[in-house]
Short mmCIF file of C-alpha atoms in Angstrom, two decimals:
data_model
loop_
_atom_site.label_atom_id
_atom_site.label_comp_id
_atom_site.label_asym_id
_atom_site.label_seq_id
_atom_site.Cartn_x
_atom_site.Cartn_y
_atom_site.Cartn_z
CA MET A 16 79.05 -185.10 -127.63
CA THR A 17 79.82 -181.71 -126.16
CA VAL A 18 79.50 -179.00 -128.78
CA ARG A 19 82.64 -176.93 -129.28
CA THR A 20 82.66 -173.97 -131.68
CA ARG A 21 85.33 -171.40 -132.38
CA PHE A 22 85.90 -167.96 -133.79
CA ALA A 23 89.34 -167.52 -135.33
CA PRO A 24 89.95 -163.92 -136.42
CA SER A 25 93.16 -162.52 -137.89
CA PRO A 26 94.33 -159.34 -136.12
CA THR A 27 95.02 -157.38 -139.31
CA GLY A 28 92.25 -154.78 -138.89
CA TYR A 29 89.18 -153.85 -136.90
CA LEU A 30 86.36 -156.30 -136.16
CA HIS A 31 84.21 -156.36 -139.30
CA VAL A 32 80.44 -156.81 -138.96
CA GLY A 33 80.78 -160.00 -141.02
CA GLY A 34 83.31 -161.37 -138.56
CA ALA A 35 81.10 -160.30 -135.68
CA ARG A 36 78.19 -162.19 -137.23
CA THR A 37 80.37 -165.31 -137.58
CA ALA A 38 81.41 -164.98 -133.94
CA LEU A 39 77.78 -164.45 -132.92
CA PHE A 40 76.49 -167.53 -134.76
CA ASN A 41 79.23 -169.67 -133.21
CA TRP A 42 78.49 -168.18 -129.78
CA LEU A 43 74.73 -168.64 -130.13
CA PHE A 44 75.07 -172.23 -131.28
CA ALA A 45 77.43 -173.10 -128.43
CA ARG A 46 75.18 -171.42 -125.86
CA SER A 47 72.01 -172.99 -127.27
CA GLN A 48 73.61 -176.45 -127.06
CA GLY A 49 75.20 -176.00 -123.67
CA GLY A 50 78.59 -176.19 -125.36
CA THR A 51 81.91 -174.34 -125.37
CA PHE A 52 82.85 -171.28 -127.41
CA VAL A 53 86.57 -170.92 -128.17
CA LEU A 54 88.39 -167.79 -129.33
CA ARG A 55 91.72 -168.34 -131.02
CA VAL A 56 93.76 -165.72 -132.84
CA GLU A 57 95.24 -166.52 -136.24
CA ASP A 58 98.20 -164.17 -135.95
CA THR A 59 100.83 -165.87 -138.11
CA ASP A 60 100.93 -163.00 -140.63
CA GLU A 61 103.56 -160.93 -138.82
CA ALA A 62 103.69 -158.28 -141.53
CA ARG A 63 100.00 -157.42 -141.19
CA ASN A 64 99.26 -158.18 -137.54
CA SER A 65 99.02 -155.36 -135.02
CA ASP A 66 98.38 -155.04 -131.30
CA ALA A 67 95.73 -152.38 -132.04
CA ALA A 68 93.83 -154.74 -134.32
CA ARG A 69 94.04 -157.54 -131.77
CA GLN A 70 92.66 -155.26 -129.08
CA ALA A 71 89.92 -154.00 -131.41
CA ILE A 72 88.74 -157.59 -131.85
CA PHE A 73 88.70 -158.24 -128.10
CA ASP A 74 86.98 -154.90 -127.40
CA GLY A 75 84.37 -155.49 -130.09
CA MET A 76 83.50 -158.95 -128.84
CA ASN A 77 83.38 -157.79 -125.21
CA TRP A 78 81.11 -154.89 -126.15
CA LEU A 79 78.77 -157.25 -128.00
CA GLY A 80 78.73 -159.56 -124.98
CA LEU A 81 80.26 -162.51 -126.84
CA ASP A 82 82.26 -163.95 -123.98
CA TRP A 83 84.51 -166.90 -124.74
CA ASP A 84 84.97 -169.97 -122.58
CA GLU A 85 88.50 -170.67 -123.77
CA GLY A 86 90.99 -168.32 -125.33
CA PRO A 87 93.15 -165.24 -124.66
CA GLY A 88 92.78 -163.88 -121.16
CA VAL A 89 90.67 -166.88 -120.13
CA GLY A 90 92.93 -169.86 -120.73
CA GLY A 91 91.81 -173.43 -121.25
CA ASN A 92 93.16 -176.91 -121.84
CA CYS A 93 93.87 -176.47 -125.56
CA GLY A 94 96.18 -173.46 -125.58
CA PRO A 95 98.10 -171.54 -126.54
CA TYR A 96 95.28 -169.66 -128.26
CA PHE A 97 97.54 -167.53 -130.45
CA GLN A 98 98.76 -169.36 -133.54
CA SER A 99 102.09 -167.54 -133.31
CA GLU A 100 102.75 -169.52 -130.12
CA ARG A 101 101.87 -172.95 -131.57
CA GLN A 102 104.82 -173.61 -133.91
CA GLY A 103 105.92 -176.70 -132.00
CA ILE A 104 102.43 -178.18 -132.24
CA TYR A 105 102.38 -177.63 -136.00
CA ASP A 106 105.83 -179.21 -136.36
CA THR A 107 104.61 -182.35 -134.61
CA TRP A 108 101.58 -182.70 -136.86
CA PHE A 109 103.70 -181.96 -139.93
CA GLU A 110 106.04 -184.82 -139.04
CA LYS A 111 102.99 -187.05 -138.63
CA LEU A 112 101.79 -186.06 -142.09
CA GLN A 113 105.21 -186.75 -143.56
CA GLY A 114 104.95 -190.25 -142.15
CA THR A 115 101.84 -190.91 -144.22
CA GLY A 116 103.64 -190.22 -147.48
CA ARG A 117 101.09 -187.55 -148.37
CA ALA A 118 103.53 -184.62 -147.98
CA TYR A 119 106.33 -183.96 -150.43
CA GLU A 120 108.91 -181.26 -151.01
CA ASP A 121 108.61 -178.96 -154.00
CA GLY A 122 111.24 -176.27 -154.49
CA GLY A 123 111.87 -175.85 -150.78
CA ALA A 124 108.18 -175.75 -149.94
CA TRP A 125 106.05 -178.70 -148.92
CA ARG A 126 102.82 -179.77 -150.58
CA PHE A 127 99.98 -182.03 -149.54
CA ARG A 128 99.12 -184.70 -152.10
CA PHE A 129 95.38 -184.85 -152.77
CA GLU A 130 93.64 -188.10 -153.50
CA ARG A 131 92.36 -187.79 -157.05
CA ARG A 132 88.67 -188.50 -156.51
CA LEU A 133 85.33 -186.83 -155.95
CA VAL A 134 85.01 -185.30 -152.50
CA THR A 135 81.45 -184.98 -151.19
CA MET A 136 80.54 -183.22 -148.00
CA LEU A 137 77.26 -182.48 -146.25
CA ASP A 138 77.21 -178.86 -145.17
CA LEU A 139 74.71 -177.97 -142.43
CA VAL A 140 73.63 -174.86 -144.35
CA CYS A 141 74.53 -175.43 -148.00
CA GLY A 142 73.53 -179.08 -148.15
CA GLU A 143 75.47 -181.68 -150.17
CA VAL A 144 78.48 -180.26 -152.02
CA THR A 145 80.76 -182.27 -154.32
CA ILE A 146 84.16 -181.14 -155.61
CA ASP A 147 86.01 -183.03 -158.33
CA TYR A 148 89.68 -183.58 -157.44
CA ARG A 149 90.33 -185.98 -160.30
CA GLU A 150 91.77 -183.27 -162.55
CA GLU A 151 95.07 -182.06 -161.12
CA SER A 152 95.23 -179.01 -163.39
CA ASN A 153 92.11 -177.64 -161.68
CA THR A 154 93.00 -178.74 -158.15
CA PRO A 155 96.78 -178.80 -157.78
CA ASP A 156 98.32 -180.23 -154.63
CA MET A 157 98.29 -177.48 -152.03
CA VAL A 158 101.26 -175.94 -150.27
CA ILE A 159 101.10 -176.55 -146.54
CA ARG A 160 104.56 -175.34 -145.50
CA ARG A 161 106.47 -172.50 -147.09
CA SER A 162 110.17 -172.62 -147.88
CA ASP A 163 110.86 -170.41 -144.83
CA GLY A 164 109.34 -173.05 -142.55
CA SER A 165 106.08 -171.22 -141.85
CA TYR A 166 102.76 -173.02 -142.31
CA VAL A 167 99.87 -171.90 -144.50
CA PHE A 168 96.33 -171.24 -143.31
CA HIS A 169 94.90 -174.56 -144.47
CA PHE A 170 97.32 -176.63 -142.43
CA VAL A 171 97.25 -174.67 -139.17
CA ASN A 172 93.49 -174.22 -139.36
CA VAL A 173 92.95 -177.96 -139.59
CA VAL A 174 95.51 -178.76 -136.90
CA ASP A 175 93.98 -176.25 -134.50
CA ASP A 176 90.48 -177.60 -135.05
CA LEU A 177 91.71 -181.13 -134.33
CA GLU A 178 93.80 -180.12 -131.33
CA MET A 179 90.96 -178.08 -129.86
CA ALA A 180 88.36 -180.80 -130.53
CA ILE A 181 86.14 -178.41 -132.47
CA THR A 182 82.86 -180.16 -133.31
CA HIS A 183 81.24 -177.48 -135.48
CA VAL A 184 82.95 -175.02 -137.82
CA ILE A 185 80.57 -172.16 -138.58
CA ARG A 186 82.17 -169.74 -141.01
CA GLY A 187 81.53 -167.60 -144.08
CA GLU A 188 80.48 -169.10 -147.39
CA ASP A 189 83.69 -167.78 -148.93
CA HIS A 190 85.44 -170.70 -147.17
CA LEU A 191 83.15 -173.34 -148.68
CA MET A 192 85.65 -174.40 -151.38
CA ASN A 193 88.38 -174.76 -148.76
CA THR A 194 86.47 -177.44 -146.89
CA PRO A 195 87.14 -180.39 -149.24
CA LYS A 196 90.86 -179.61 -148.93
CA HIS A 197 90.53 -179.63 -145.16
CA LEU A 198 88.56 -182.88 -145.18
CA GLN A 199 91.28 -184.63 -147.16
CA LEU A 200 93.94 -183.27 -144.82
CA ILE A 201 91.99 -184.33 -141.71
CA GLU A 202 91.55 -187.83 -143.15
CA ALA A 203 95.27 -188.09 -143.88
CA LEU A 204 96.07 -187.02 -140.32
CA GLY A 205 93.72 -189.66 -138.93
CA GLY A 206 91.43 -187.11 -137.32
CA VAL A 207 87.67 -186.82 -137.00
CA ALA A 208 86.30 -183.93 -139.06
CA PRO A 209 84.01 -181.37 -137.45
CA GLN A 210 80.64 -180.62 -138.99
CA TYR A 211 80.72 -177.59 -141.26
CA ALA A 212 78.16 -174.85 -141.67
CA HIS A 213 78.92 -172.12 -144.20
CA ILE A 214 76.80 -169.05 -143.62
CA PRO A 215 75.79 -166.63 -146.39
CA LEU A 216 77.77 -163.55 -147.26
CA ILE A 217 76.64 -160.08 -146.21
CA LEU A 218 75.88 -157.73 -149.09
CA ASN A 219 75.22 -154.01 -149.13
CA SER A 220 71.63 -152.93 -149.67
CA ASP A 221 72.39 -152.48 -153.41
CA GLY A 222 73.57 -156.09 -153.70
CA SER A 223 77.30 -155.35 -153.83
CA LYS A 224 79.66 -157.27 -151.55
CA MET A 225 80.18 -155.48 -148.26
CA SER A 226 83.75 -154.25 -147.85
CA LYS A 227 85.65 -152.92 -144.88
CA ARG A 228 85.16 -149.37 -146.16
CA ASP A 229 81.37 -149.51 -146.31
CA ALA A 230 79.12 -147.82 -143.76
CA GLY A 231 78.32 -150.13 -140.89
CA ALA A 232 81.28 -152.42 -141.52
CA ALA A 233 83.33 -151.55 -138.42
CA VAL A 234 81.89 -152.83 -135.14
CA GLY A 235 83.91 -150.22 -133.24
CA ASP A 236 81.86 -147.43 -134.84
CA TYR A 237 78.58 -148.59 -133.32
CA PRO A 238 79.15 -147.65 -129.65
CA ARG A 239 80.54 -144.27 -130.73
CA GLN A 240 77.35 -143.53 -132.64
CA GLY A 241 75.16 -144.55 -129.75
CA PHE A 242 73.96 -148.02 -130.65
CA LEU A 243 73.15 -150.42 -127.84
CA ALA A 244 75.13 -153.65 -127.96
CA ALA A 245 71.92 -155.66 -127.52
CA ALA A 246 70.41 -153.95 -130.57
CA VAL A 247 73.45 -154.62 -132.76
CA VAL A 248 73.47 -158.27 -131.71
CA ASN A 249 69.74 -158.44 -132.51
CA PHE A 250 70.29 -156.87 -135.94
CA ILE A 251 73.28 -158.93 -137.07
CA ALA A 252 71.58 -162.13 -135.88
CA LEU A 253 68.91 -161.45 -138.49
CA LEU A 254 71.53 -161.20 -141.26
CA GLY A 255 71.16 -164.68 -142.66
CA TRP A 256 69.14 -166.31 -139.88
CA SER A 257 65.37 -166.50 -139.60
CA PRO A 258 63.60 -166.72 -136.24
CA LYS A 259 60.59 -168.32 -138.00
CA THR A 260 58.28 -165.64 -136.61
CA ASP A 261 57.11 -162.16 -137.56
CA ALA A 262 58.83 -160.75 -134.48
CA GLU A 263 62.09 -158.89 -135.09
CA ILE A 264 63.11 -157.59 -131.68
CA PHE A 265 64.89 -160.10 -129.46
CA THR A 266 67.00 -160.06 -126.34
CA ILE A 267 70.19 -162.09 -126.30
CA ASP A 268 68.40 -164.74 -124.21
CA ASP A 269 65.64 -164.90 -126.83
CA LEU A 270 68.25 -165.48 -129.54
CA VAL A 271 69.96 -168.26 -127.59
CA ALA A 272 66.62 -169.98 -127.06
CA ARG A 273 65.61 -169.72 -130.73
CA PHE A 274 68.87 -170.16 -132.63
CA SER A 275 69.48 -173.18 -134.82
CA LEU A 276 71.66 -173.85 -137.85
CA GLU A 277 68.62 -175.24 -139.66
CA ALA A 278 67.17 -171.73 -139.65
CA VAL A 279 70.23 -170.15 -141.31
CA ASN A 280 69.32 -168.99 -144.81
CA ARG A 281 71.17 -170.05 -147.93
CA ALA A 282 70.75 -166.71 -149.73
CA PRO A 283 73.09 -163.76 -149.08
CA ALA A 284 71.99 -161.29 -146.41
CA ARG A 285 71.35 -157.61 -147.22
CA PHE A 286 72.76 -155.05 -144.80
CA ASP A 287 70.36 -152.16 -144.16
CA MET A 288 71.66 -149.42 -141.88
CA GLU A 289 68.21 -147.84 -141.61
CA LYS A 290 66.87 -151.15 -140.33
CA CYS A 291 69.74 -151.31 -137.84
CA ARG A 292 68.83 -147.85 -136.53
CA TRP A 293 65.18 -148.88 -136.26
CA VAL A 294 66.12 -151.99 -134.27
CA ASN A 295 68.20 -149.79 -131.98
CA GLN A 296 65.25 -147.45 -131.49
CA GLN A 297 63.08 -150.38 -130.43
CA HIS A 298 65.67 -151.43 -127.85
CA LEU A 299 66.02 -147.87 -126.55
CA ALA A 300 62.24 -147.72 -126.12
CA LYS A 301 62.39 -150.77 -123.83
CA LEU A 302 64.85 -149.15 -121.41
CA SER A 303 63.64 -147.65 -118.16
CA ASP A 304 63.91 -143.87 -117.83
CA VAL A 305 66.85 -144.25 -115.45
CA ALA A 306 68.67 -146.71 -117.72
CA PHE A 307 68.12 -144.55 -120.78
CA ALA A 308 69.40 -141.45 -119.00
CA SER A 309 72.46 -143.35 -117.80
CA GLN A 310 73.25 -144.53 -121.34
CA ALA A 311 72.68 -141.06 -122.81
CA GLU A 312 74.65 -139.12 -120.20
CA PRO A 313 78.16 -139.68 -121.70
CA PHE A 314 76.98 -138.35 -125.07
CA VAL A 315 75.47 -135.25 -123.48
CA ARG A 316 78.63 -134.63 -121.48
CA GLU A 317 80.78 -135.02 -124.58
CA ALA A 318 78.63 -132.41 -126.34
CA GLY A 319 79.50 -129.94 -123.57
CA LEU A 320 75.93 -129.57 -122.34
CA PRO A 321 75.05 -129.07 -118.66
CA LEU A 322 73.49 -131.95 -116.77
CA PRO A 323 70.69 -130.74 -114.48
CA GLU A 324 69.37 -132.66 -111.49
CA ASN A 325 66.27 -133.58 -113.47
CA PHE A 326 68.27 -135.02 -116.38
CA THR A 327 66.45 -138.36 -116.11
CA ALA A 328 63.17 -136.60 -116.86
CA VAL A 329 64.79 -134.53 -119.62
CA ALA A 330 66.17 -137.64 -121.31
CA ALA A 331 62.89 -139.51 -120.90
CA ALA A 332 61.08 -136.76 -122.78
CA VAL A 333 63.05 -137.52 -125.97
CA ARG A 334 63.50 -141.28 -125.57
CA GLU A 335 60.91 -142.16 -128.18
CA LYS A 336 62.14 -139.48 -130.57
CA VAL A 337 65.71 -140.72 -131.09
CA ARG A 338 67.11 -143.78 -132.80
CA LEU A 339 70.66 -143.47 -131.47
CA LEU A 340 72.08 -142.28 -128.18
CA GLY A 341 74.28 -139.99 -130.25
CA GLU A 342 71.14 -138.08 -131.26
CA VAL A 343 70.20 -137.27 -127.66
CA PRO A 344 72.37 -134.12 -127.26
CA ASP A 345 70.73 -132.39 -130.21
CA ALA A 346 67.30 -133.57 -129.09
CA VAL A 347 67.66 -132.13 -125.55
CA THR A 348 69.73 -129.01 -126.24
CA PHE A 349 66.70 -126.67 -126.02
CA LEU A 350 65.86 -128.13 -122.60
CA LEU A 351 69.37 -127.75 -121.17
CA THR A 352 70.32 -124.32 -122.49
CA ASP A 353 68.37 -121.18 -123.37
CA ALA A 354 70.70 -120.34 -126.25
CA ILE A 355 68.47 -122.20 -128.70
CA GLU A 356 68.72 -121.93 -132.44
CA LEU A 357 65.49 -121.00 -134.21
CA ASP A 358 64.83 -122.84 -137.45
CA ALA A 359 64.33 -120.31 -140.27
CA GLU A 360 61.66 -122.41 -141.98
CA VAL A 361 59.76 -122.70 -138.72
CA ILE A 362 59.85 -118.94 -138.22
CA ALA A 363 58.61 -118.38 -141.76
CA LYS A 364 55.76 -120.83 -141.24
CA VAL A 365 54.64 -119.09 -138.04
CA ARG A 366 54.90 -115.65 -139.66
CA ALA A 367 52.53 -116.83 -142.38
CA ASN A 368 49.85 -116.75 -139.70
CA ALA A 369 49.24 -113.03 -139.11
CA ALA A 370 47.47 -113.70 -135.83
CA ALA A 371 50.28 -115.80 -134.34
CA ALA A 372 52.12 -113.00 -132.51
CA GLY A 373 48.94 -111.74 -130.86
CA LEU A 374 47.88 -115.21 -129.83
CA LEU A 375 51.30 -115.89 -128.33
CA GLU A 376 51.07 -112.65 -126.32
CA LYS A 377 47.75 -113.79 -124.86
CA LEU A 378 49.24 -117.20 -124.16
CA ALA A 379 52.18 -115.67 -122.28
CA LEU A 380 49.75 -113.66 -120.12
CA ALA A 381 47.74 -116.80 -119.42
CA PHE A 382 50.89 -118.63 -118.40
CA GLU A 383 51.84 -115.78 -116.06
CA GLY A 384 48.53 -116.30 -114.28
CA ILE A 385 49.08 -119.95 -113.50
CA GLY A 386 49.64 -120.44 -109.79
CA GLU A 387 50.92 -124.01 -109.57
CA TRP A 388 52.83 -124.68 -112.78
CA SER A 389 52.71 -127.99 -114.59
CA GLY A 390 52.62 -129.16 -118.16
CA GLU A 391 48.95 -130.04 -117.82
CA ALA A 392 48.09 -126.67 -116.30
CA ALA A 393 49.91 -124.92 -119.15
CA LYS A 394 48.07 -126.96 -121.78
CA ALA A 395 44.75 -126.12 -120.10
CA ALA A 396 45.64 -122.44 -120.33
CA LEU A 397 46.45 -122.90 -124.02
CA ASN A 398 43.02 -124.46 -124.59
CA GLU A 399 41.36 -121.48 -122.92
CA VAL A 400 43.26 -118.99 -125.09
CA ALA A 401 42.33 -120.96 -128.20
CA ALA A 402 38.66 -121.11 -127.18
CA ALA A 403 38.59 -117.36 -126.56
CA ALA A 404 40.05 -116.79 -130.03
CA ALA A 405 37.56 -119.25 -131.57
CA ILE A 406 40.31 -121.45 -132.97
CA LYS A 407 41.29 -125.05 -132.46
CA PRO A 408 44.05 -125.66 -129.88
CA GLY A 409 46.17 -127.27 -132.58
CA GLN A 410 46.43 -123.94 -134.41
CA LEU A 411 48.22 -122.48 -131.39
CA MET A 412 50.34 -125.50 -130.57
CA PHE A 413 52.69 -125.10 -133.54
CA PRO A 414 53.54 -121.43 -132.78
CA MET A 415 54.02 -122.35 -129.13
CA ARG A 416 56.31 -125.29 -130.01
CA ALA A 417 58.31 -123.01 -132.29
CA ALA A 418 58.66 -120.44 -129.50
CA LEU A 419 59.70 -122.97 -126.87
CA THR A 420 61.97 -125.23 -128.92
CA GLY A 421 62.81 -123.42 -132.17
CA ARG A 422 61.73 -126.55 -134.03
CA ALA A 423 58.74 -128.01 -135.81
CA HIS A 424 58.88 -131.36 -134.02
CA GLY A 425 59.96 -132.74 -130.69
CA PRO A 426 58.75 -134.16 -127.39
CA ASP A 427 55.20 -133.87 -126.09
CA LEU A 428 54.44 -130.21 -125.38
CA GLY A 429 53.21 -131.06 -121.91
CA ASP A 430 56.63 -132.53 -121.11
CA VAL A 431 58.41 -129.53 -122.65
CA LEU A 432 56.33 -127.03 -120.63
CA GLY A 433 56.77 -129.00 -117.42
CA LEU A 434 60.54 -129.26 -117.83
CA LEU A 435 61.10 -125.64 -118.86
CA GLY A 436 58.96 -124.22 -116.07
CA LYS A 437 56.86 -121.06 -116.13
CA GLY A 438 59.65 -118.50 -116.14
CA ARG A 439 61.60 -119.98 -119.03
CA SER A 440 58.47 -120.74 -121.03
CA VAL A 441 57.15 -117.18 -120.75
CA ALA A 442 60.59 -115.73 -121.53
CA ARG A 443 60.94 -117.85 -124.66
CA ILE A 444 57.51 -116.89 -125.93
CA ALA A 445 58.33 -113.21 -125.37
CA GLY A 446 61.63 -113.56 -127.20
CA PHE A 447 59.96 -115.38 -130.09
CA ILE A 448 57.33 -112.64 -130.42
CA GLN A 449 60.17 -110.13 -130.86
CA VAL A 450 61.65 -112.29 -133.62
CA LEU A 451 58.28 -112.45 -135.38
CA THR A 452 57.60 -108.74 -135.17
CA ARG A 453 61.07 -107.73 -136.36
CA GLY A 454 60.57 -108.96 -139.76
#
């Protein structure tokens, strides 16, 4: 049996992280089994559908790298892949259902008559689930066709899965109670039911259900903030799935090799944006200097900062200090422009050391005397000034960092000195001394 999975979003809003996780699990399972991943668009709700939402779904999936084997823009043997274009198909299956005697008219609408019995299903994640359909007051016959001739979700969803020969339906746990309805409908239509796997819901870190308004919900926000697609895929894969190892950082190929439905957890997943940023930082750290600079460049340009010829080296200096590409402009500003902003708390901390200004003056003179400038040569000069003053080099490093960057923390000072060069380094120290002595 060739595995066939599907993702069936409704284009009524942006791609939610929960939907992206559903798409990812379907994609991973299909890829891990050498199967086919189908994208179909459930766009029968004309009042709520929009072209922008449809495009946001396509853009989000393309950014994440979740390519589909059949669907919009790709084609396939089971199209059309927009439900709005499948009315004739639904009409044919509806007539077939009418022939079974299980469909009946009720006030202009049409209902499907349930068999009044226990319905037991074996879910690949939730295990054995039984729903009692013997009491009609609790489980009334469901509407499958409205009085205006349009079909409801339950009917078209089942028909599409049968038509497209879907073998595995991997979807959110909120659909679990729909499955017995679908199984009865599939049986009445004479079809073979796919296997179902209902994955746990995603909750906020405080345990509340994640809504579309919560931070991290919109997939489209991630590239704008400077997340790598590989990192987001890594993070959302861990929302409800366990790799059965202590490792947490995986490439997409790693995930394909490891993924299984047996390893999907039953308990709800907790969304942690700090963890997502940490995962992104780990992926950034694995990039080469050239790749990191290339990814960071658009953010630096958007911030209006100049891009020097040595930008690759500039970006590399802060690569391990940022979690998001969107943080790079602020992290490199002091390297790209001399109009740096001095942190008031940093100035106050340096001023608390009465000897700081004098030590910085000696350091500037030592820097002036360096013939062939490099970060290492500058640090050696700093060590000599510290030794002459009978202090530890670390006591001079903070004032020097403050003078060069205006901040308490940042890249390695050797990198900073090497990138700024002798002239700019000496000028910044001189300017900082003036700030210290003014006040």
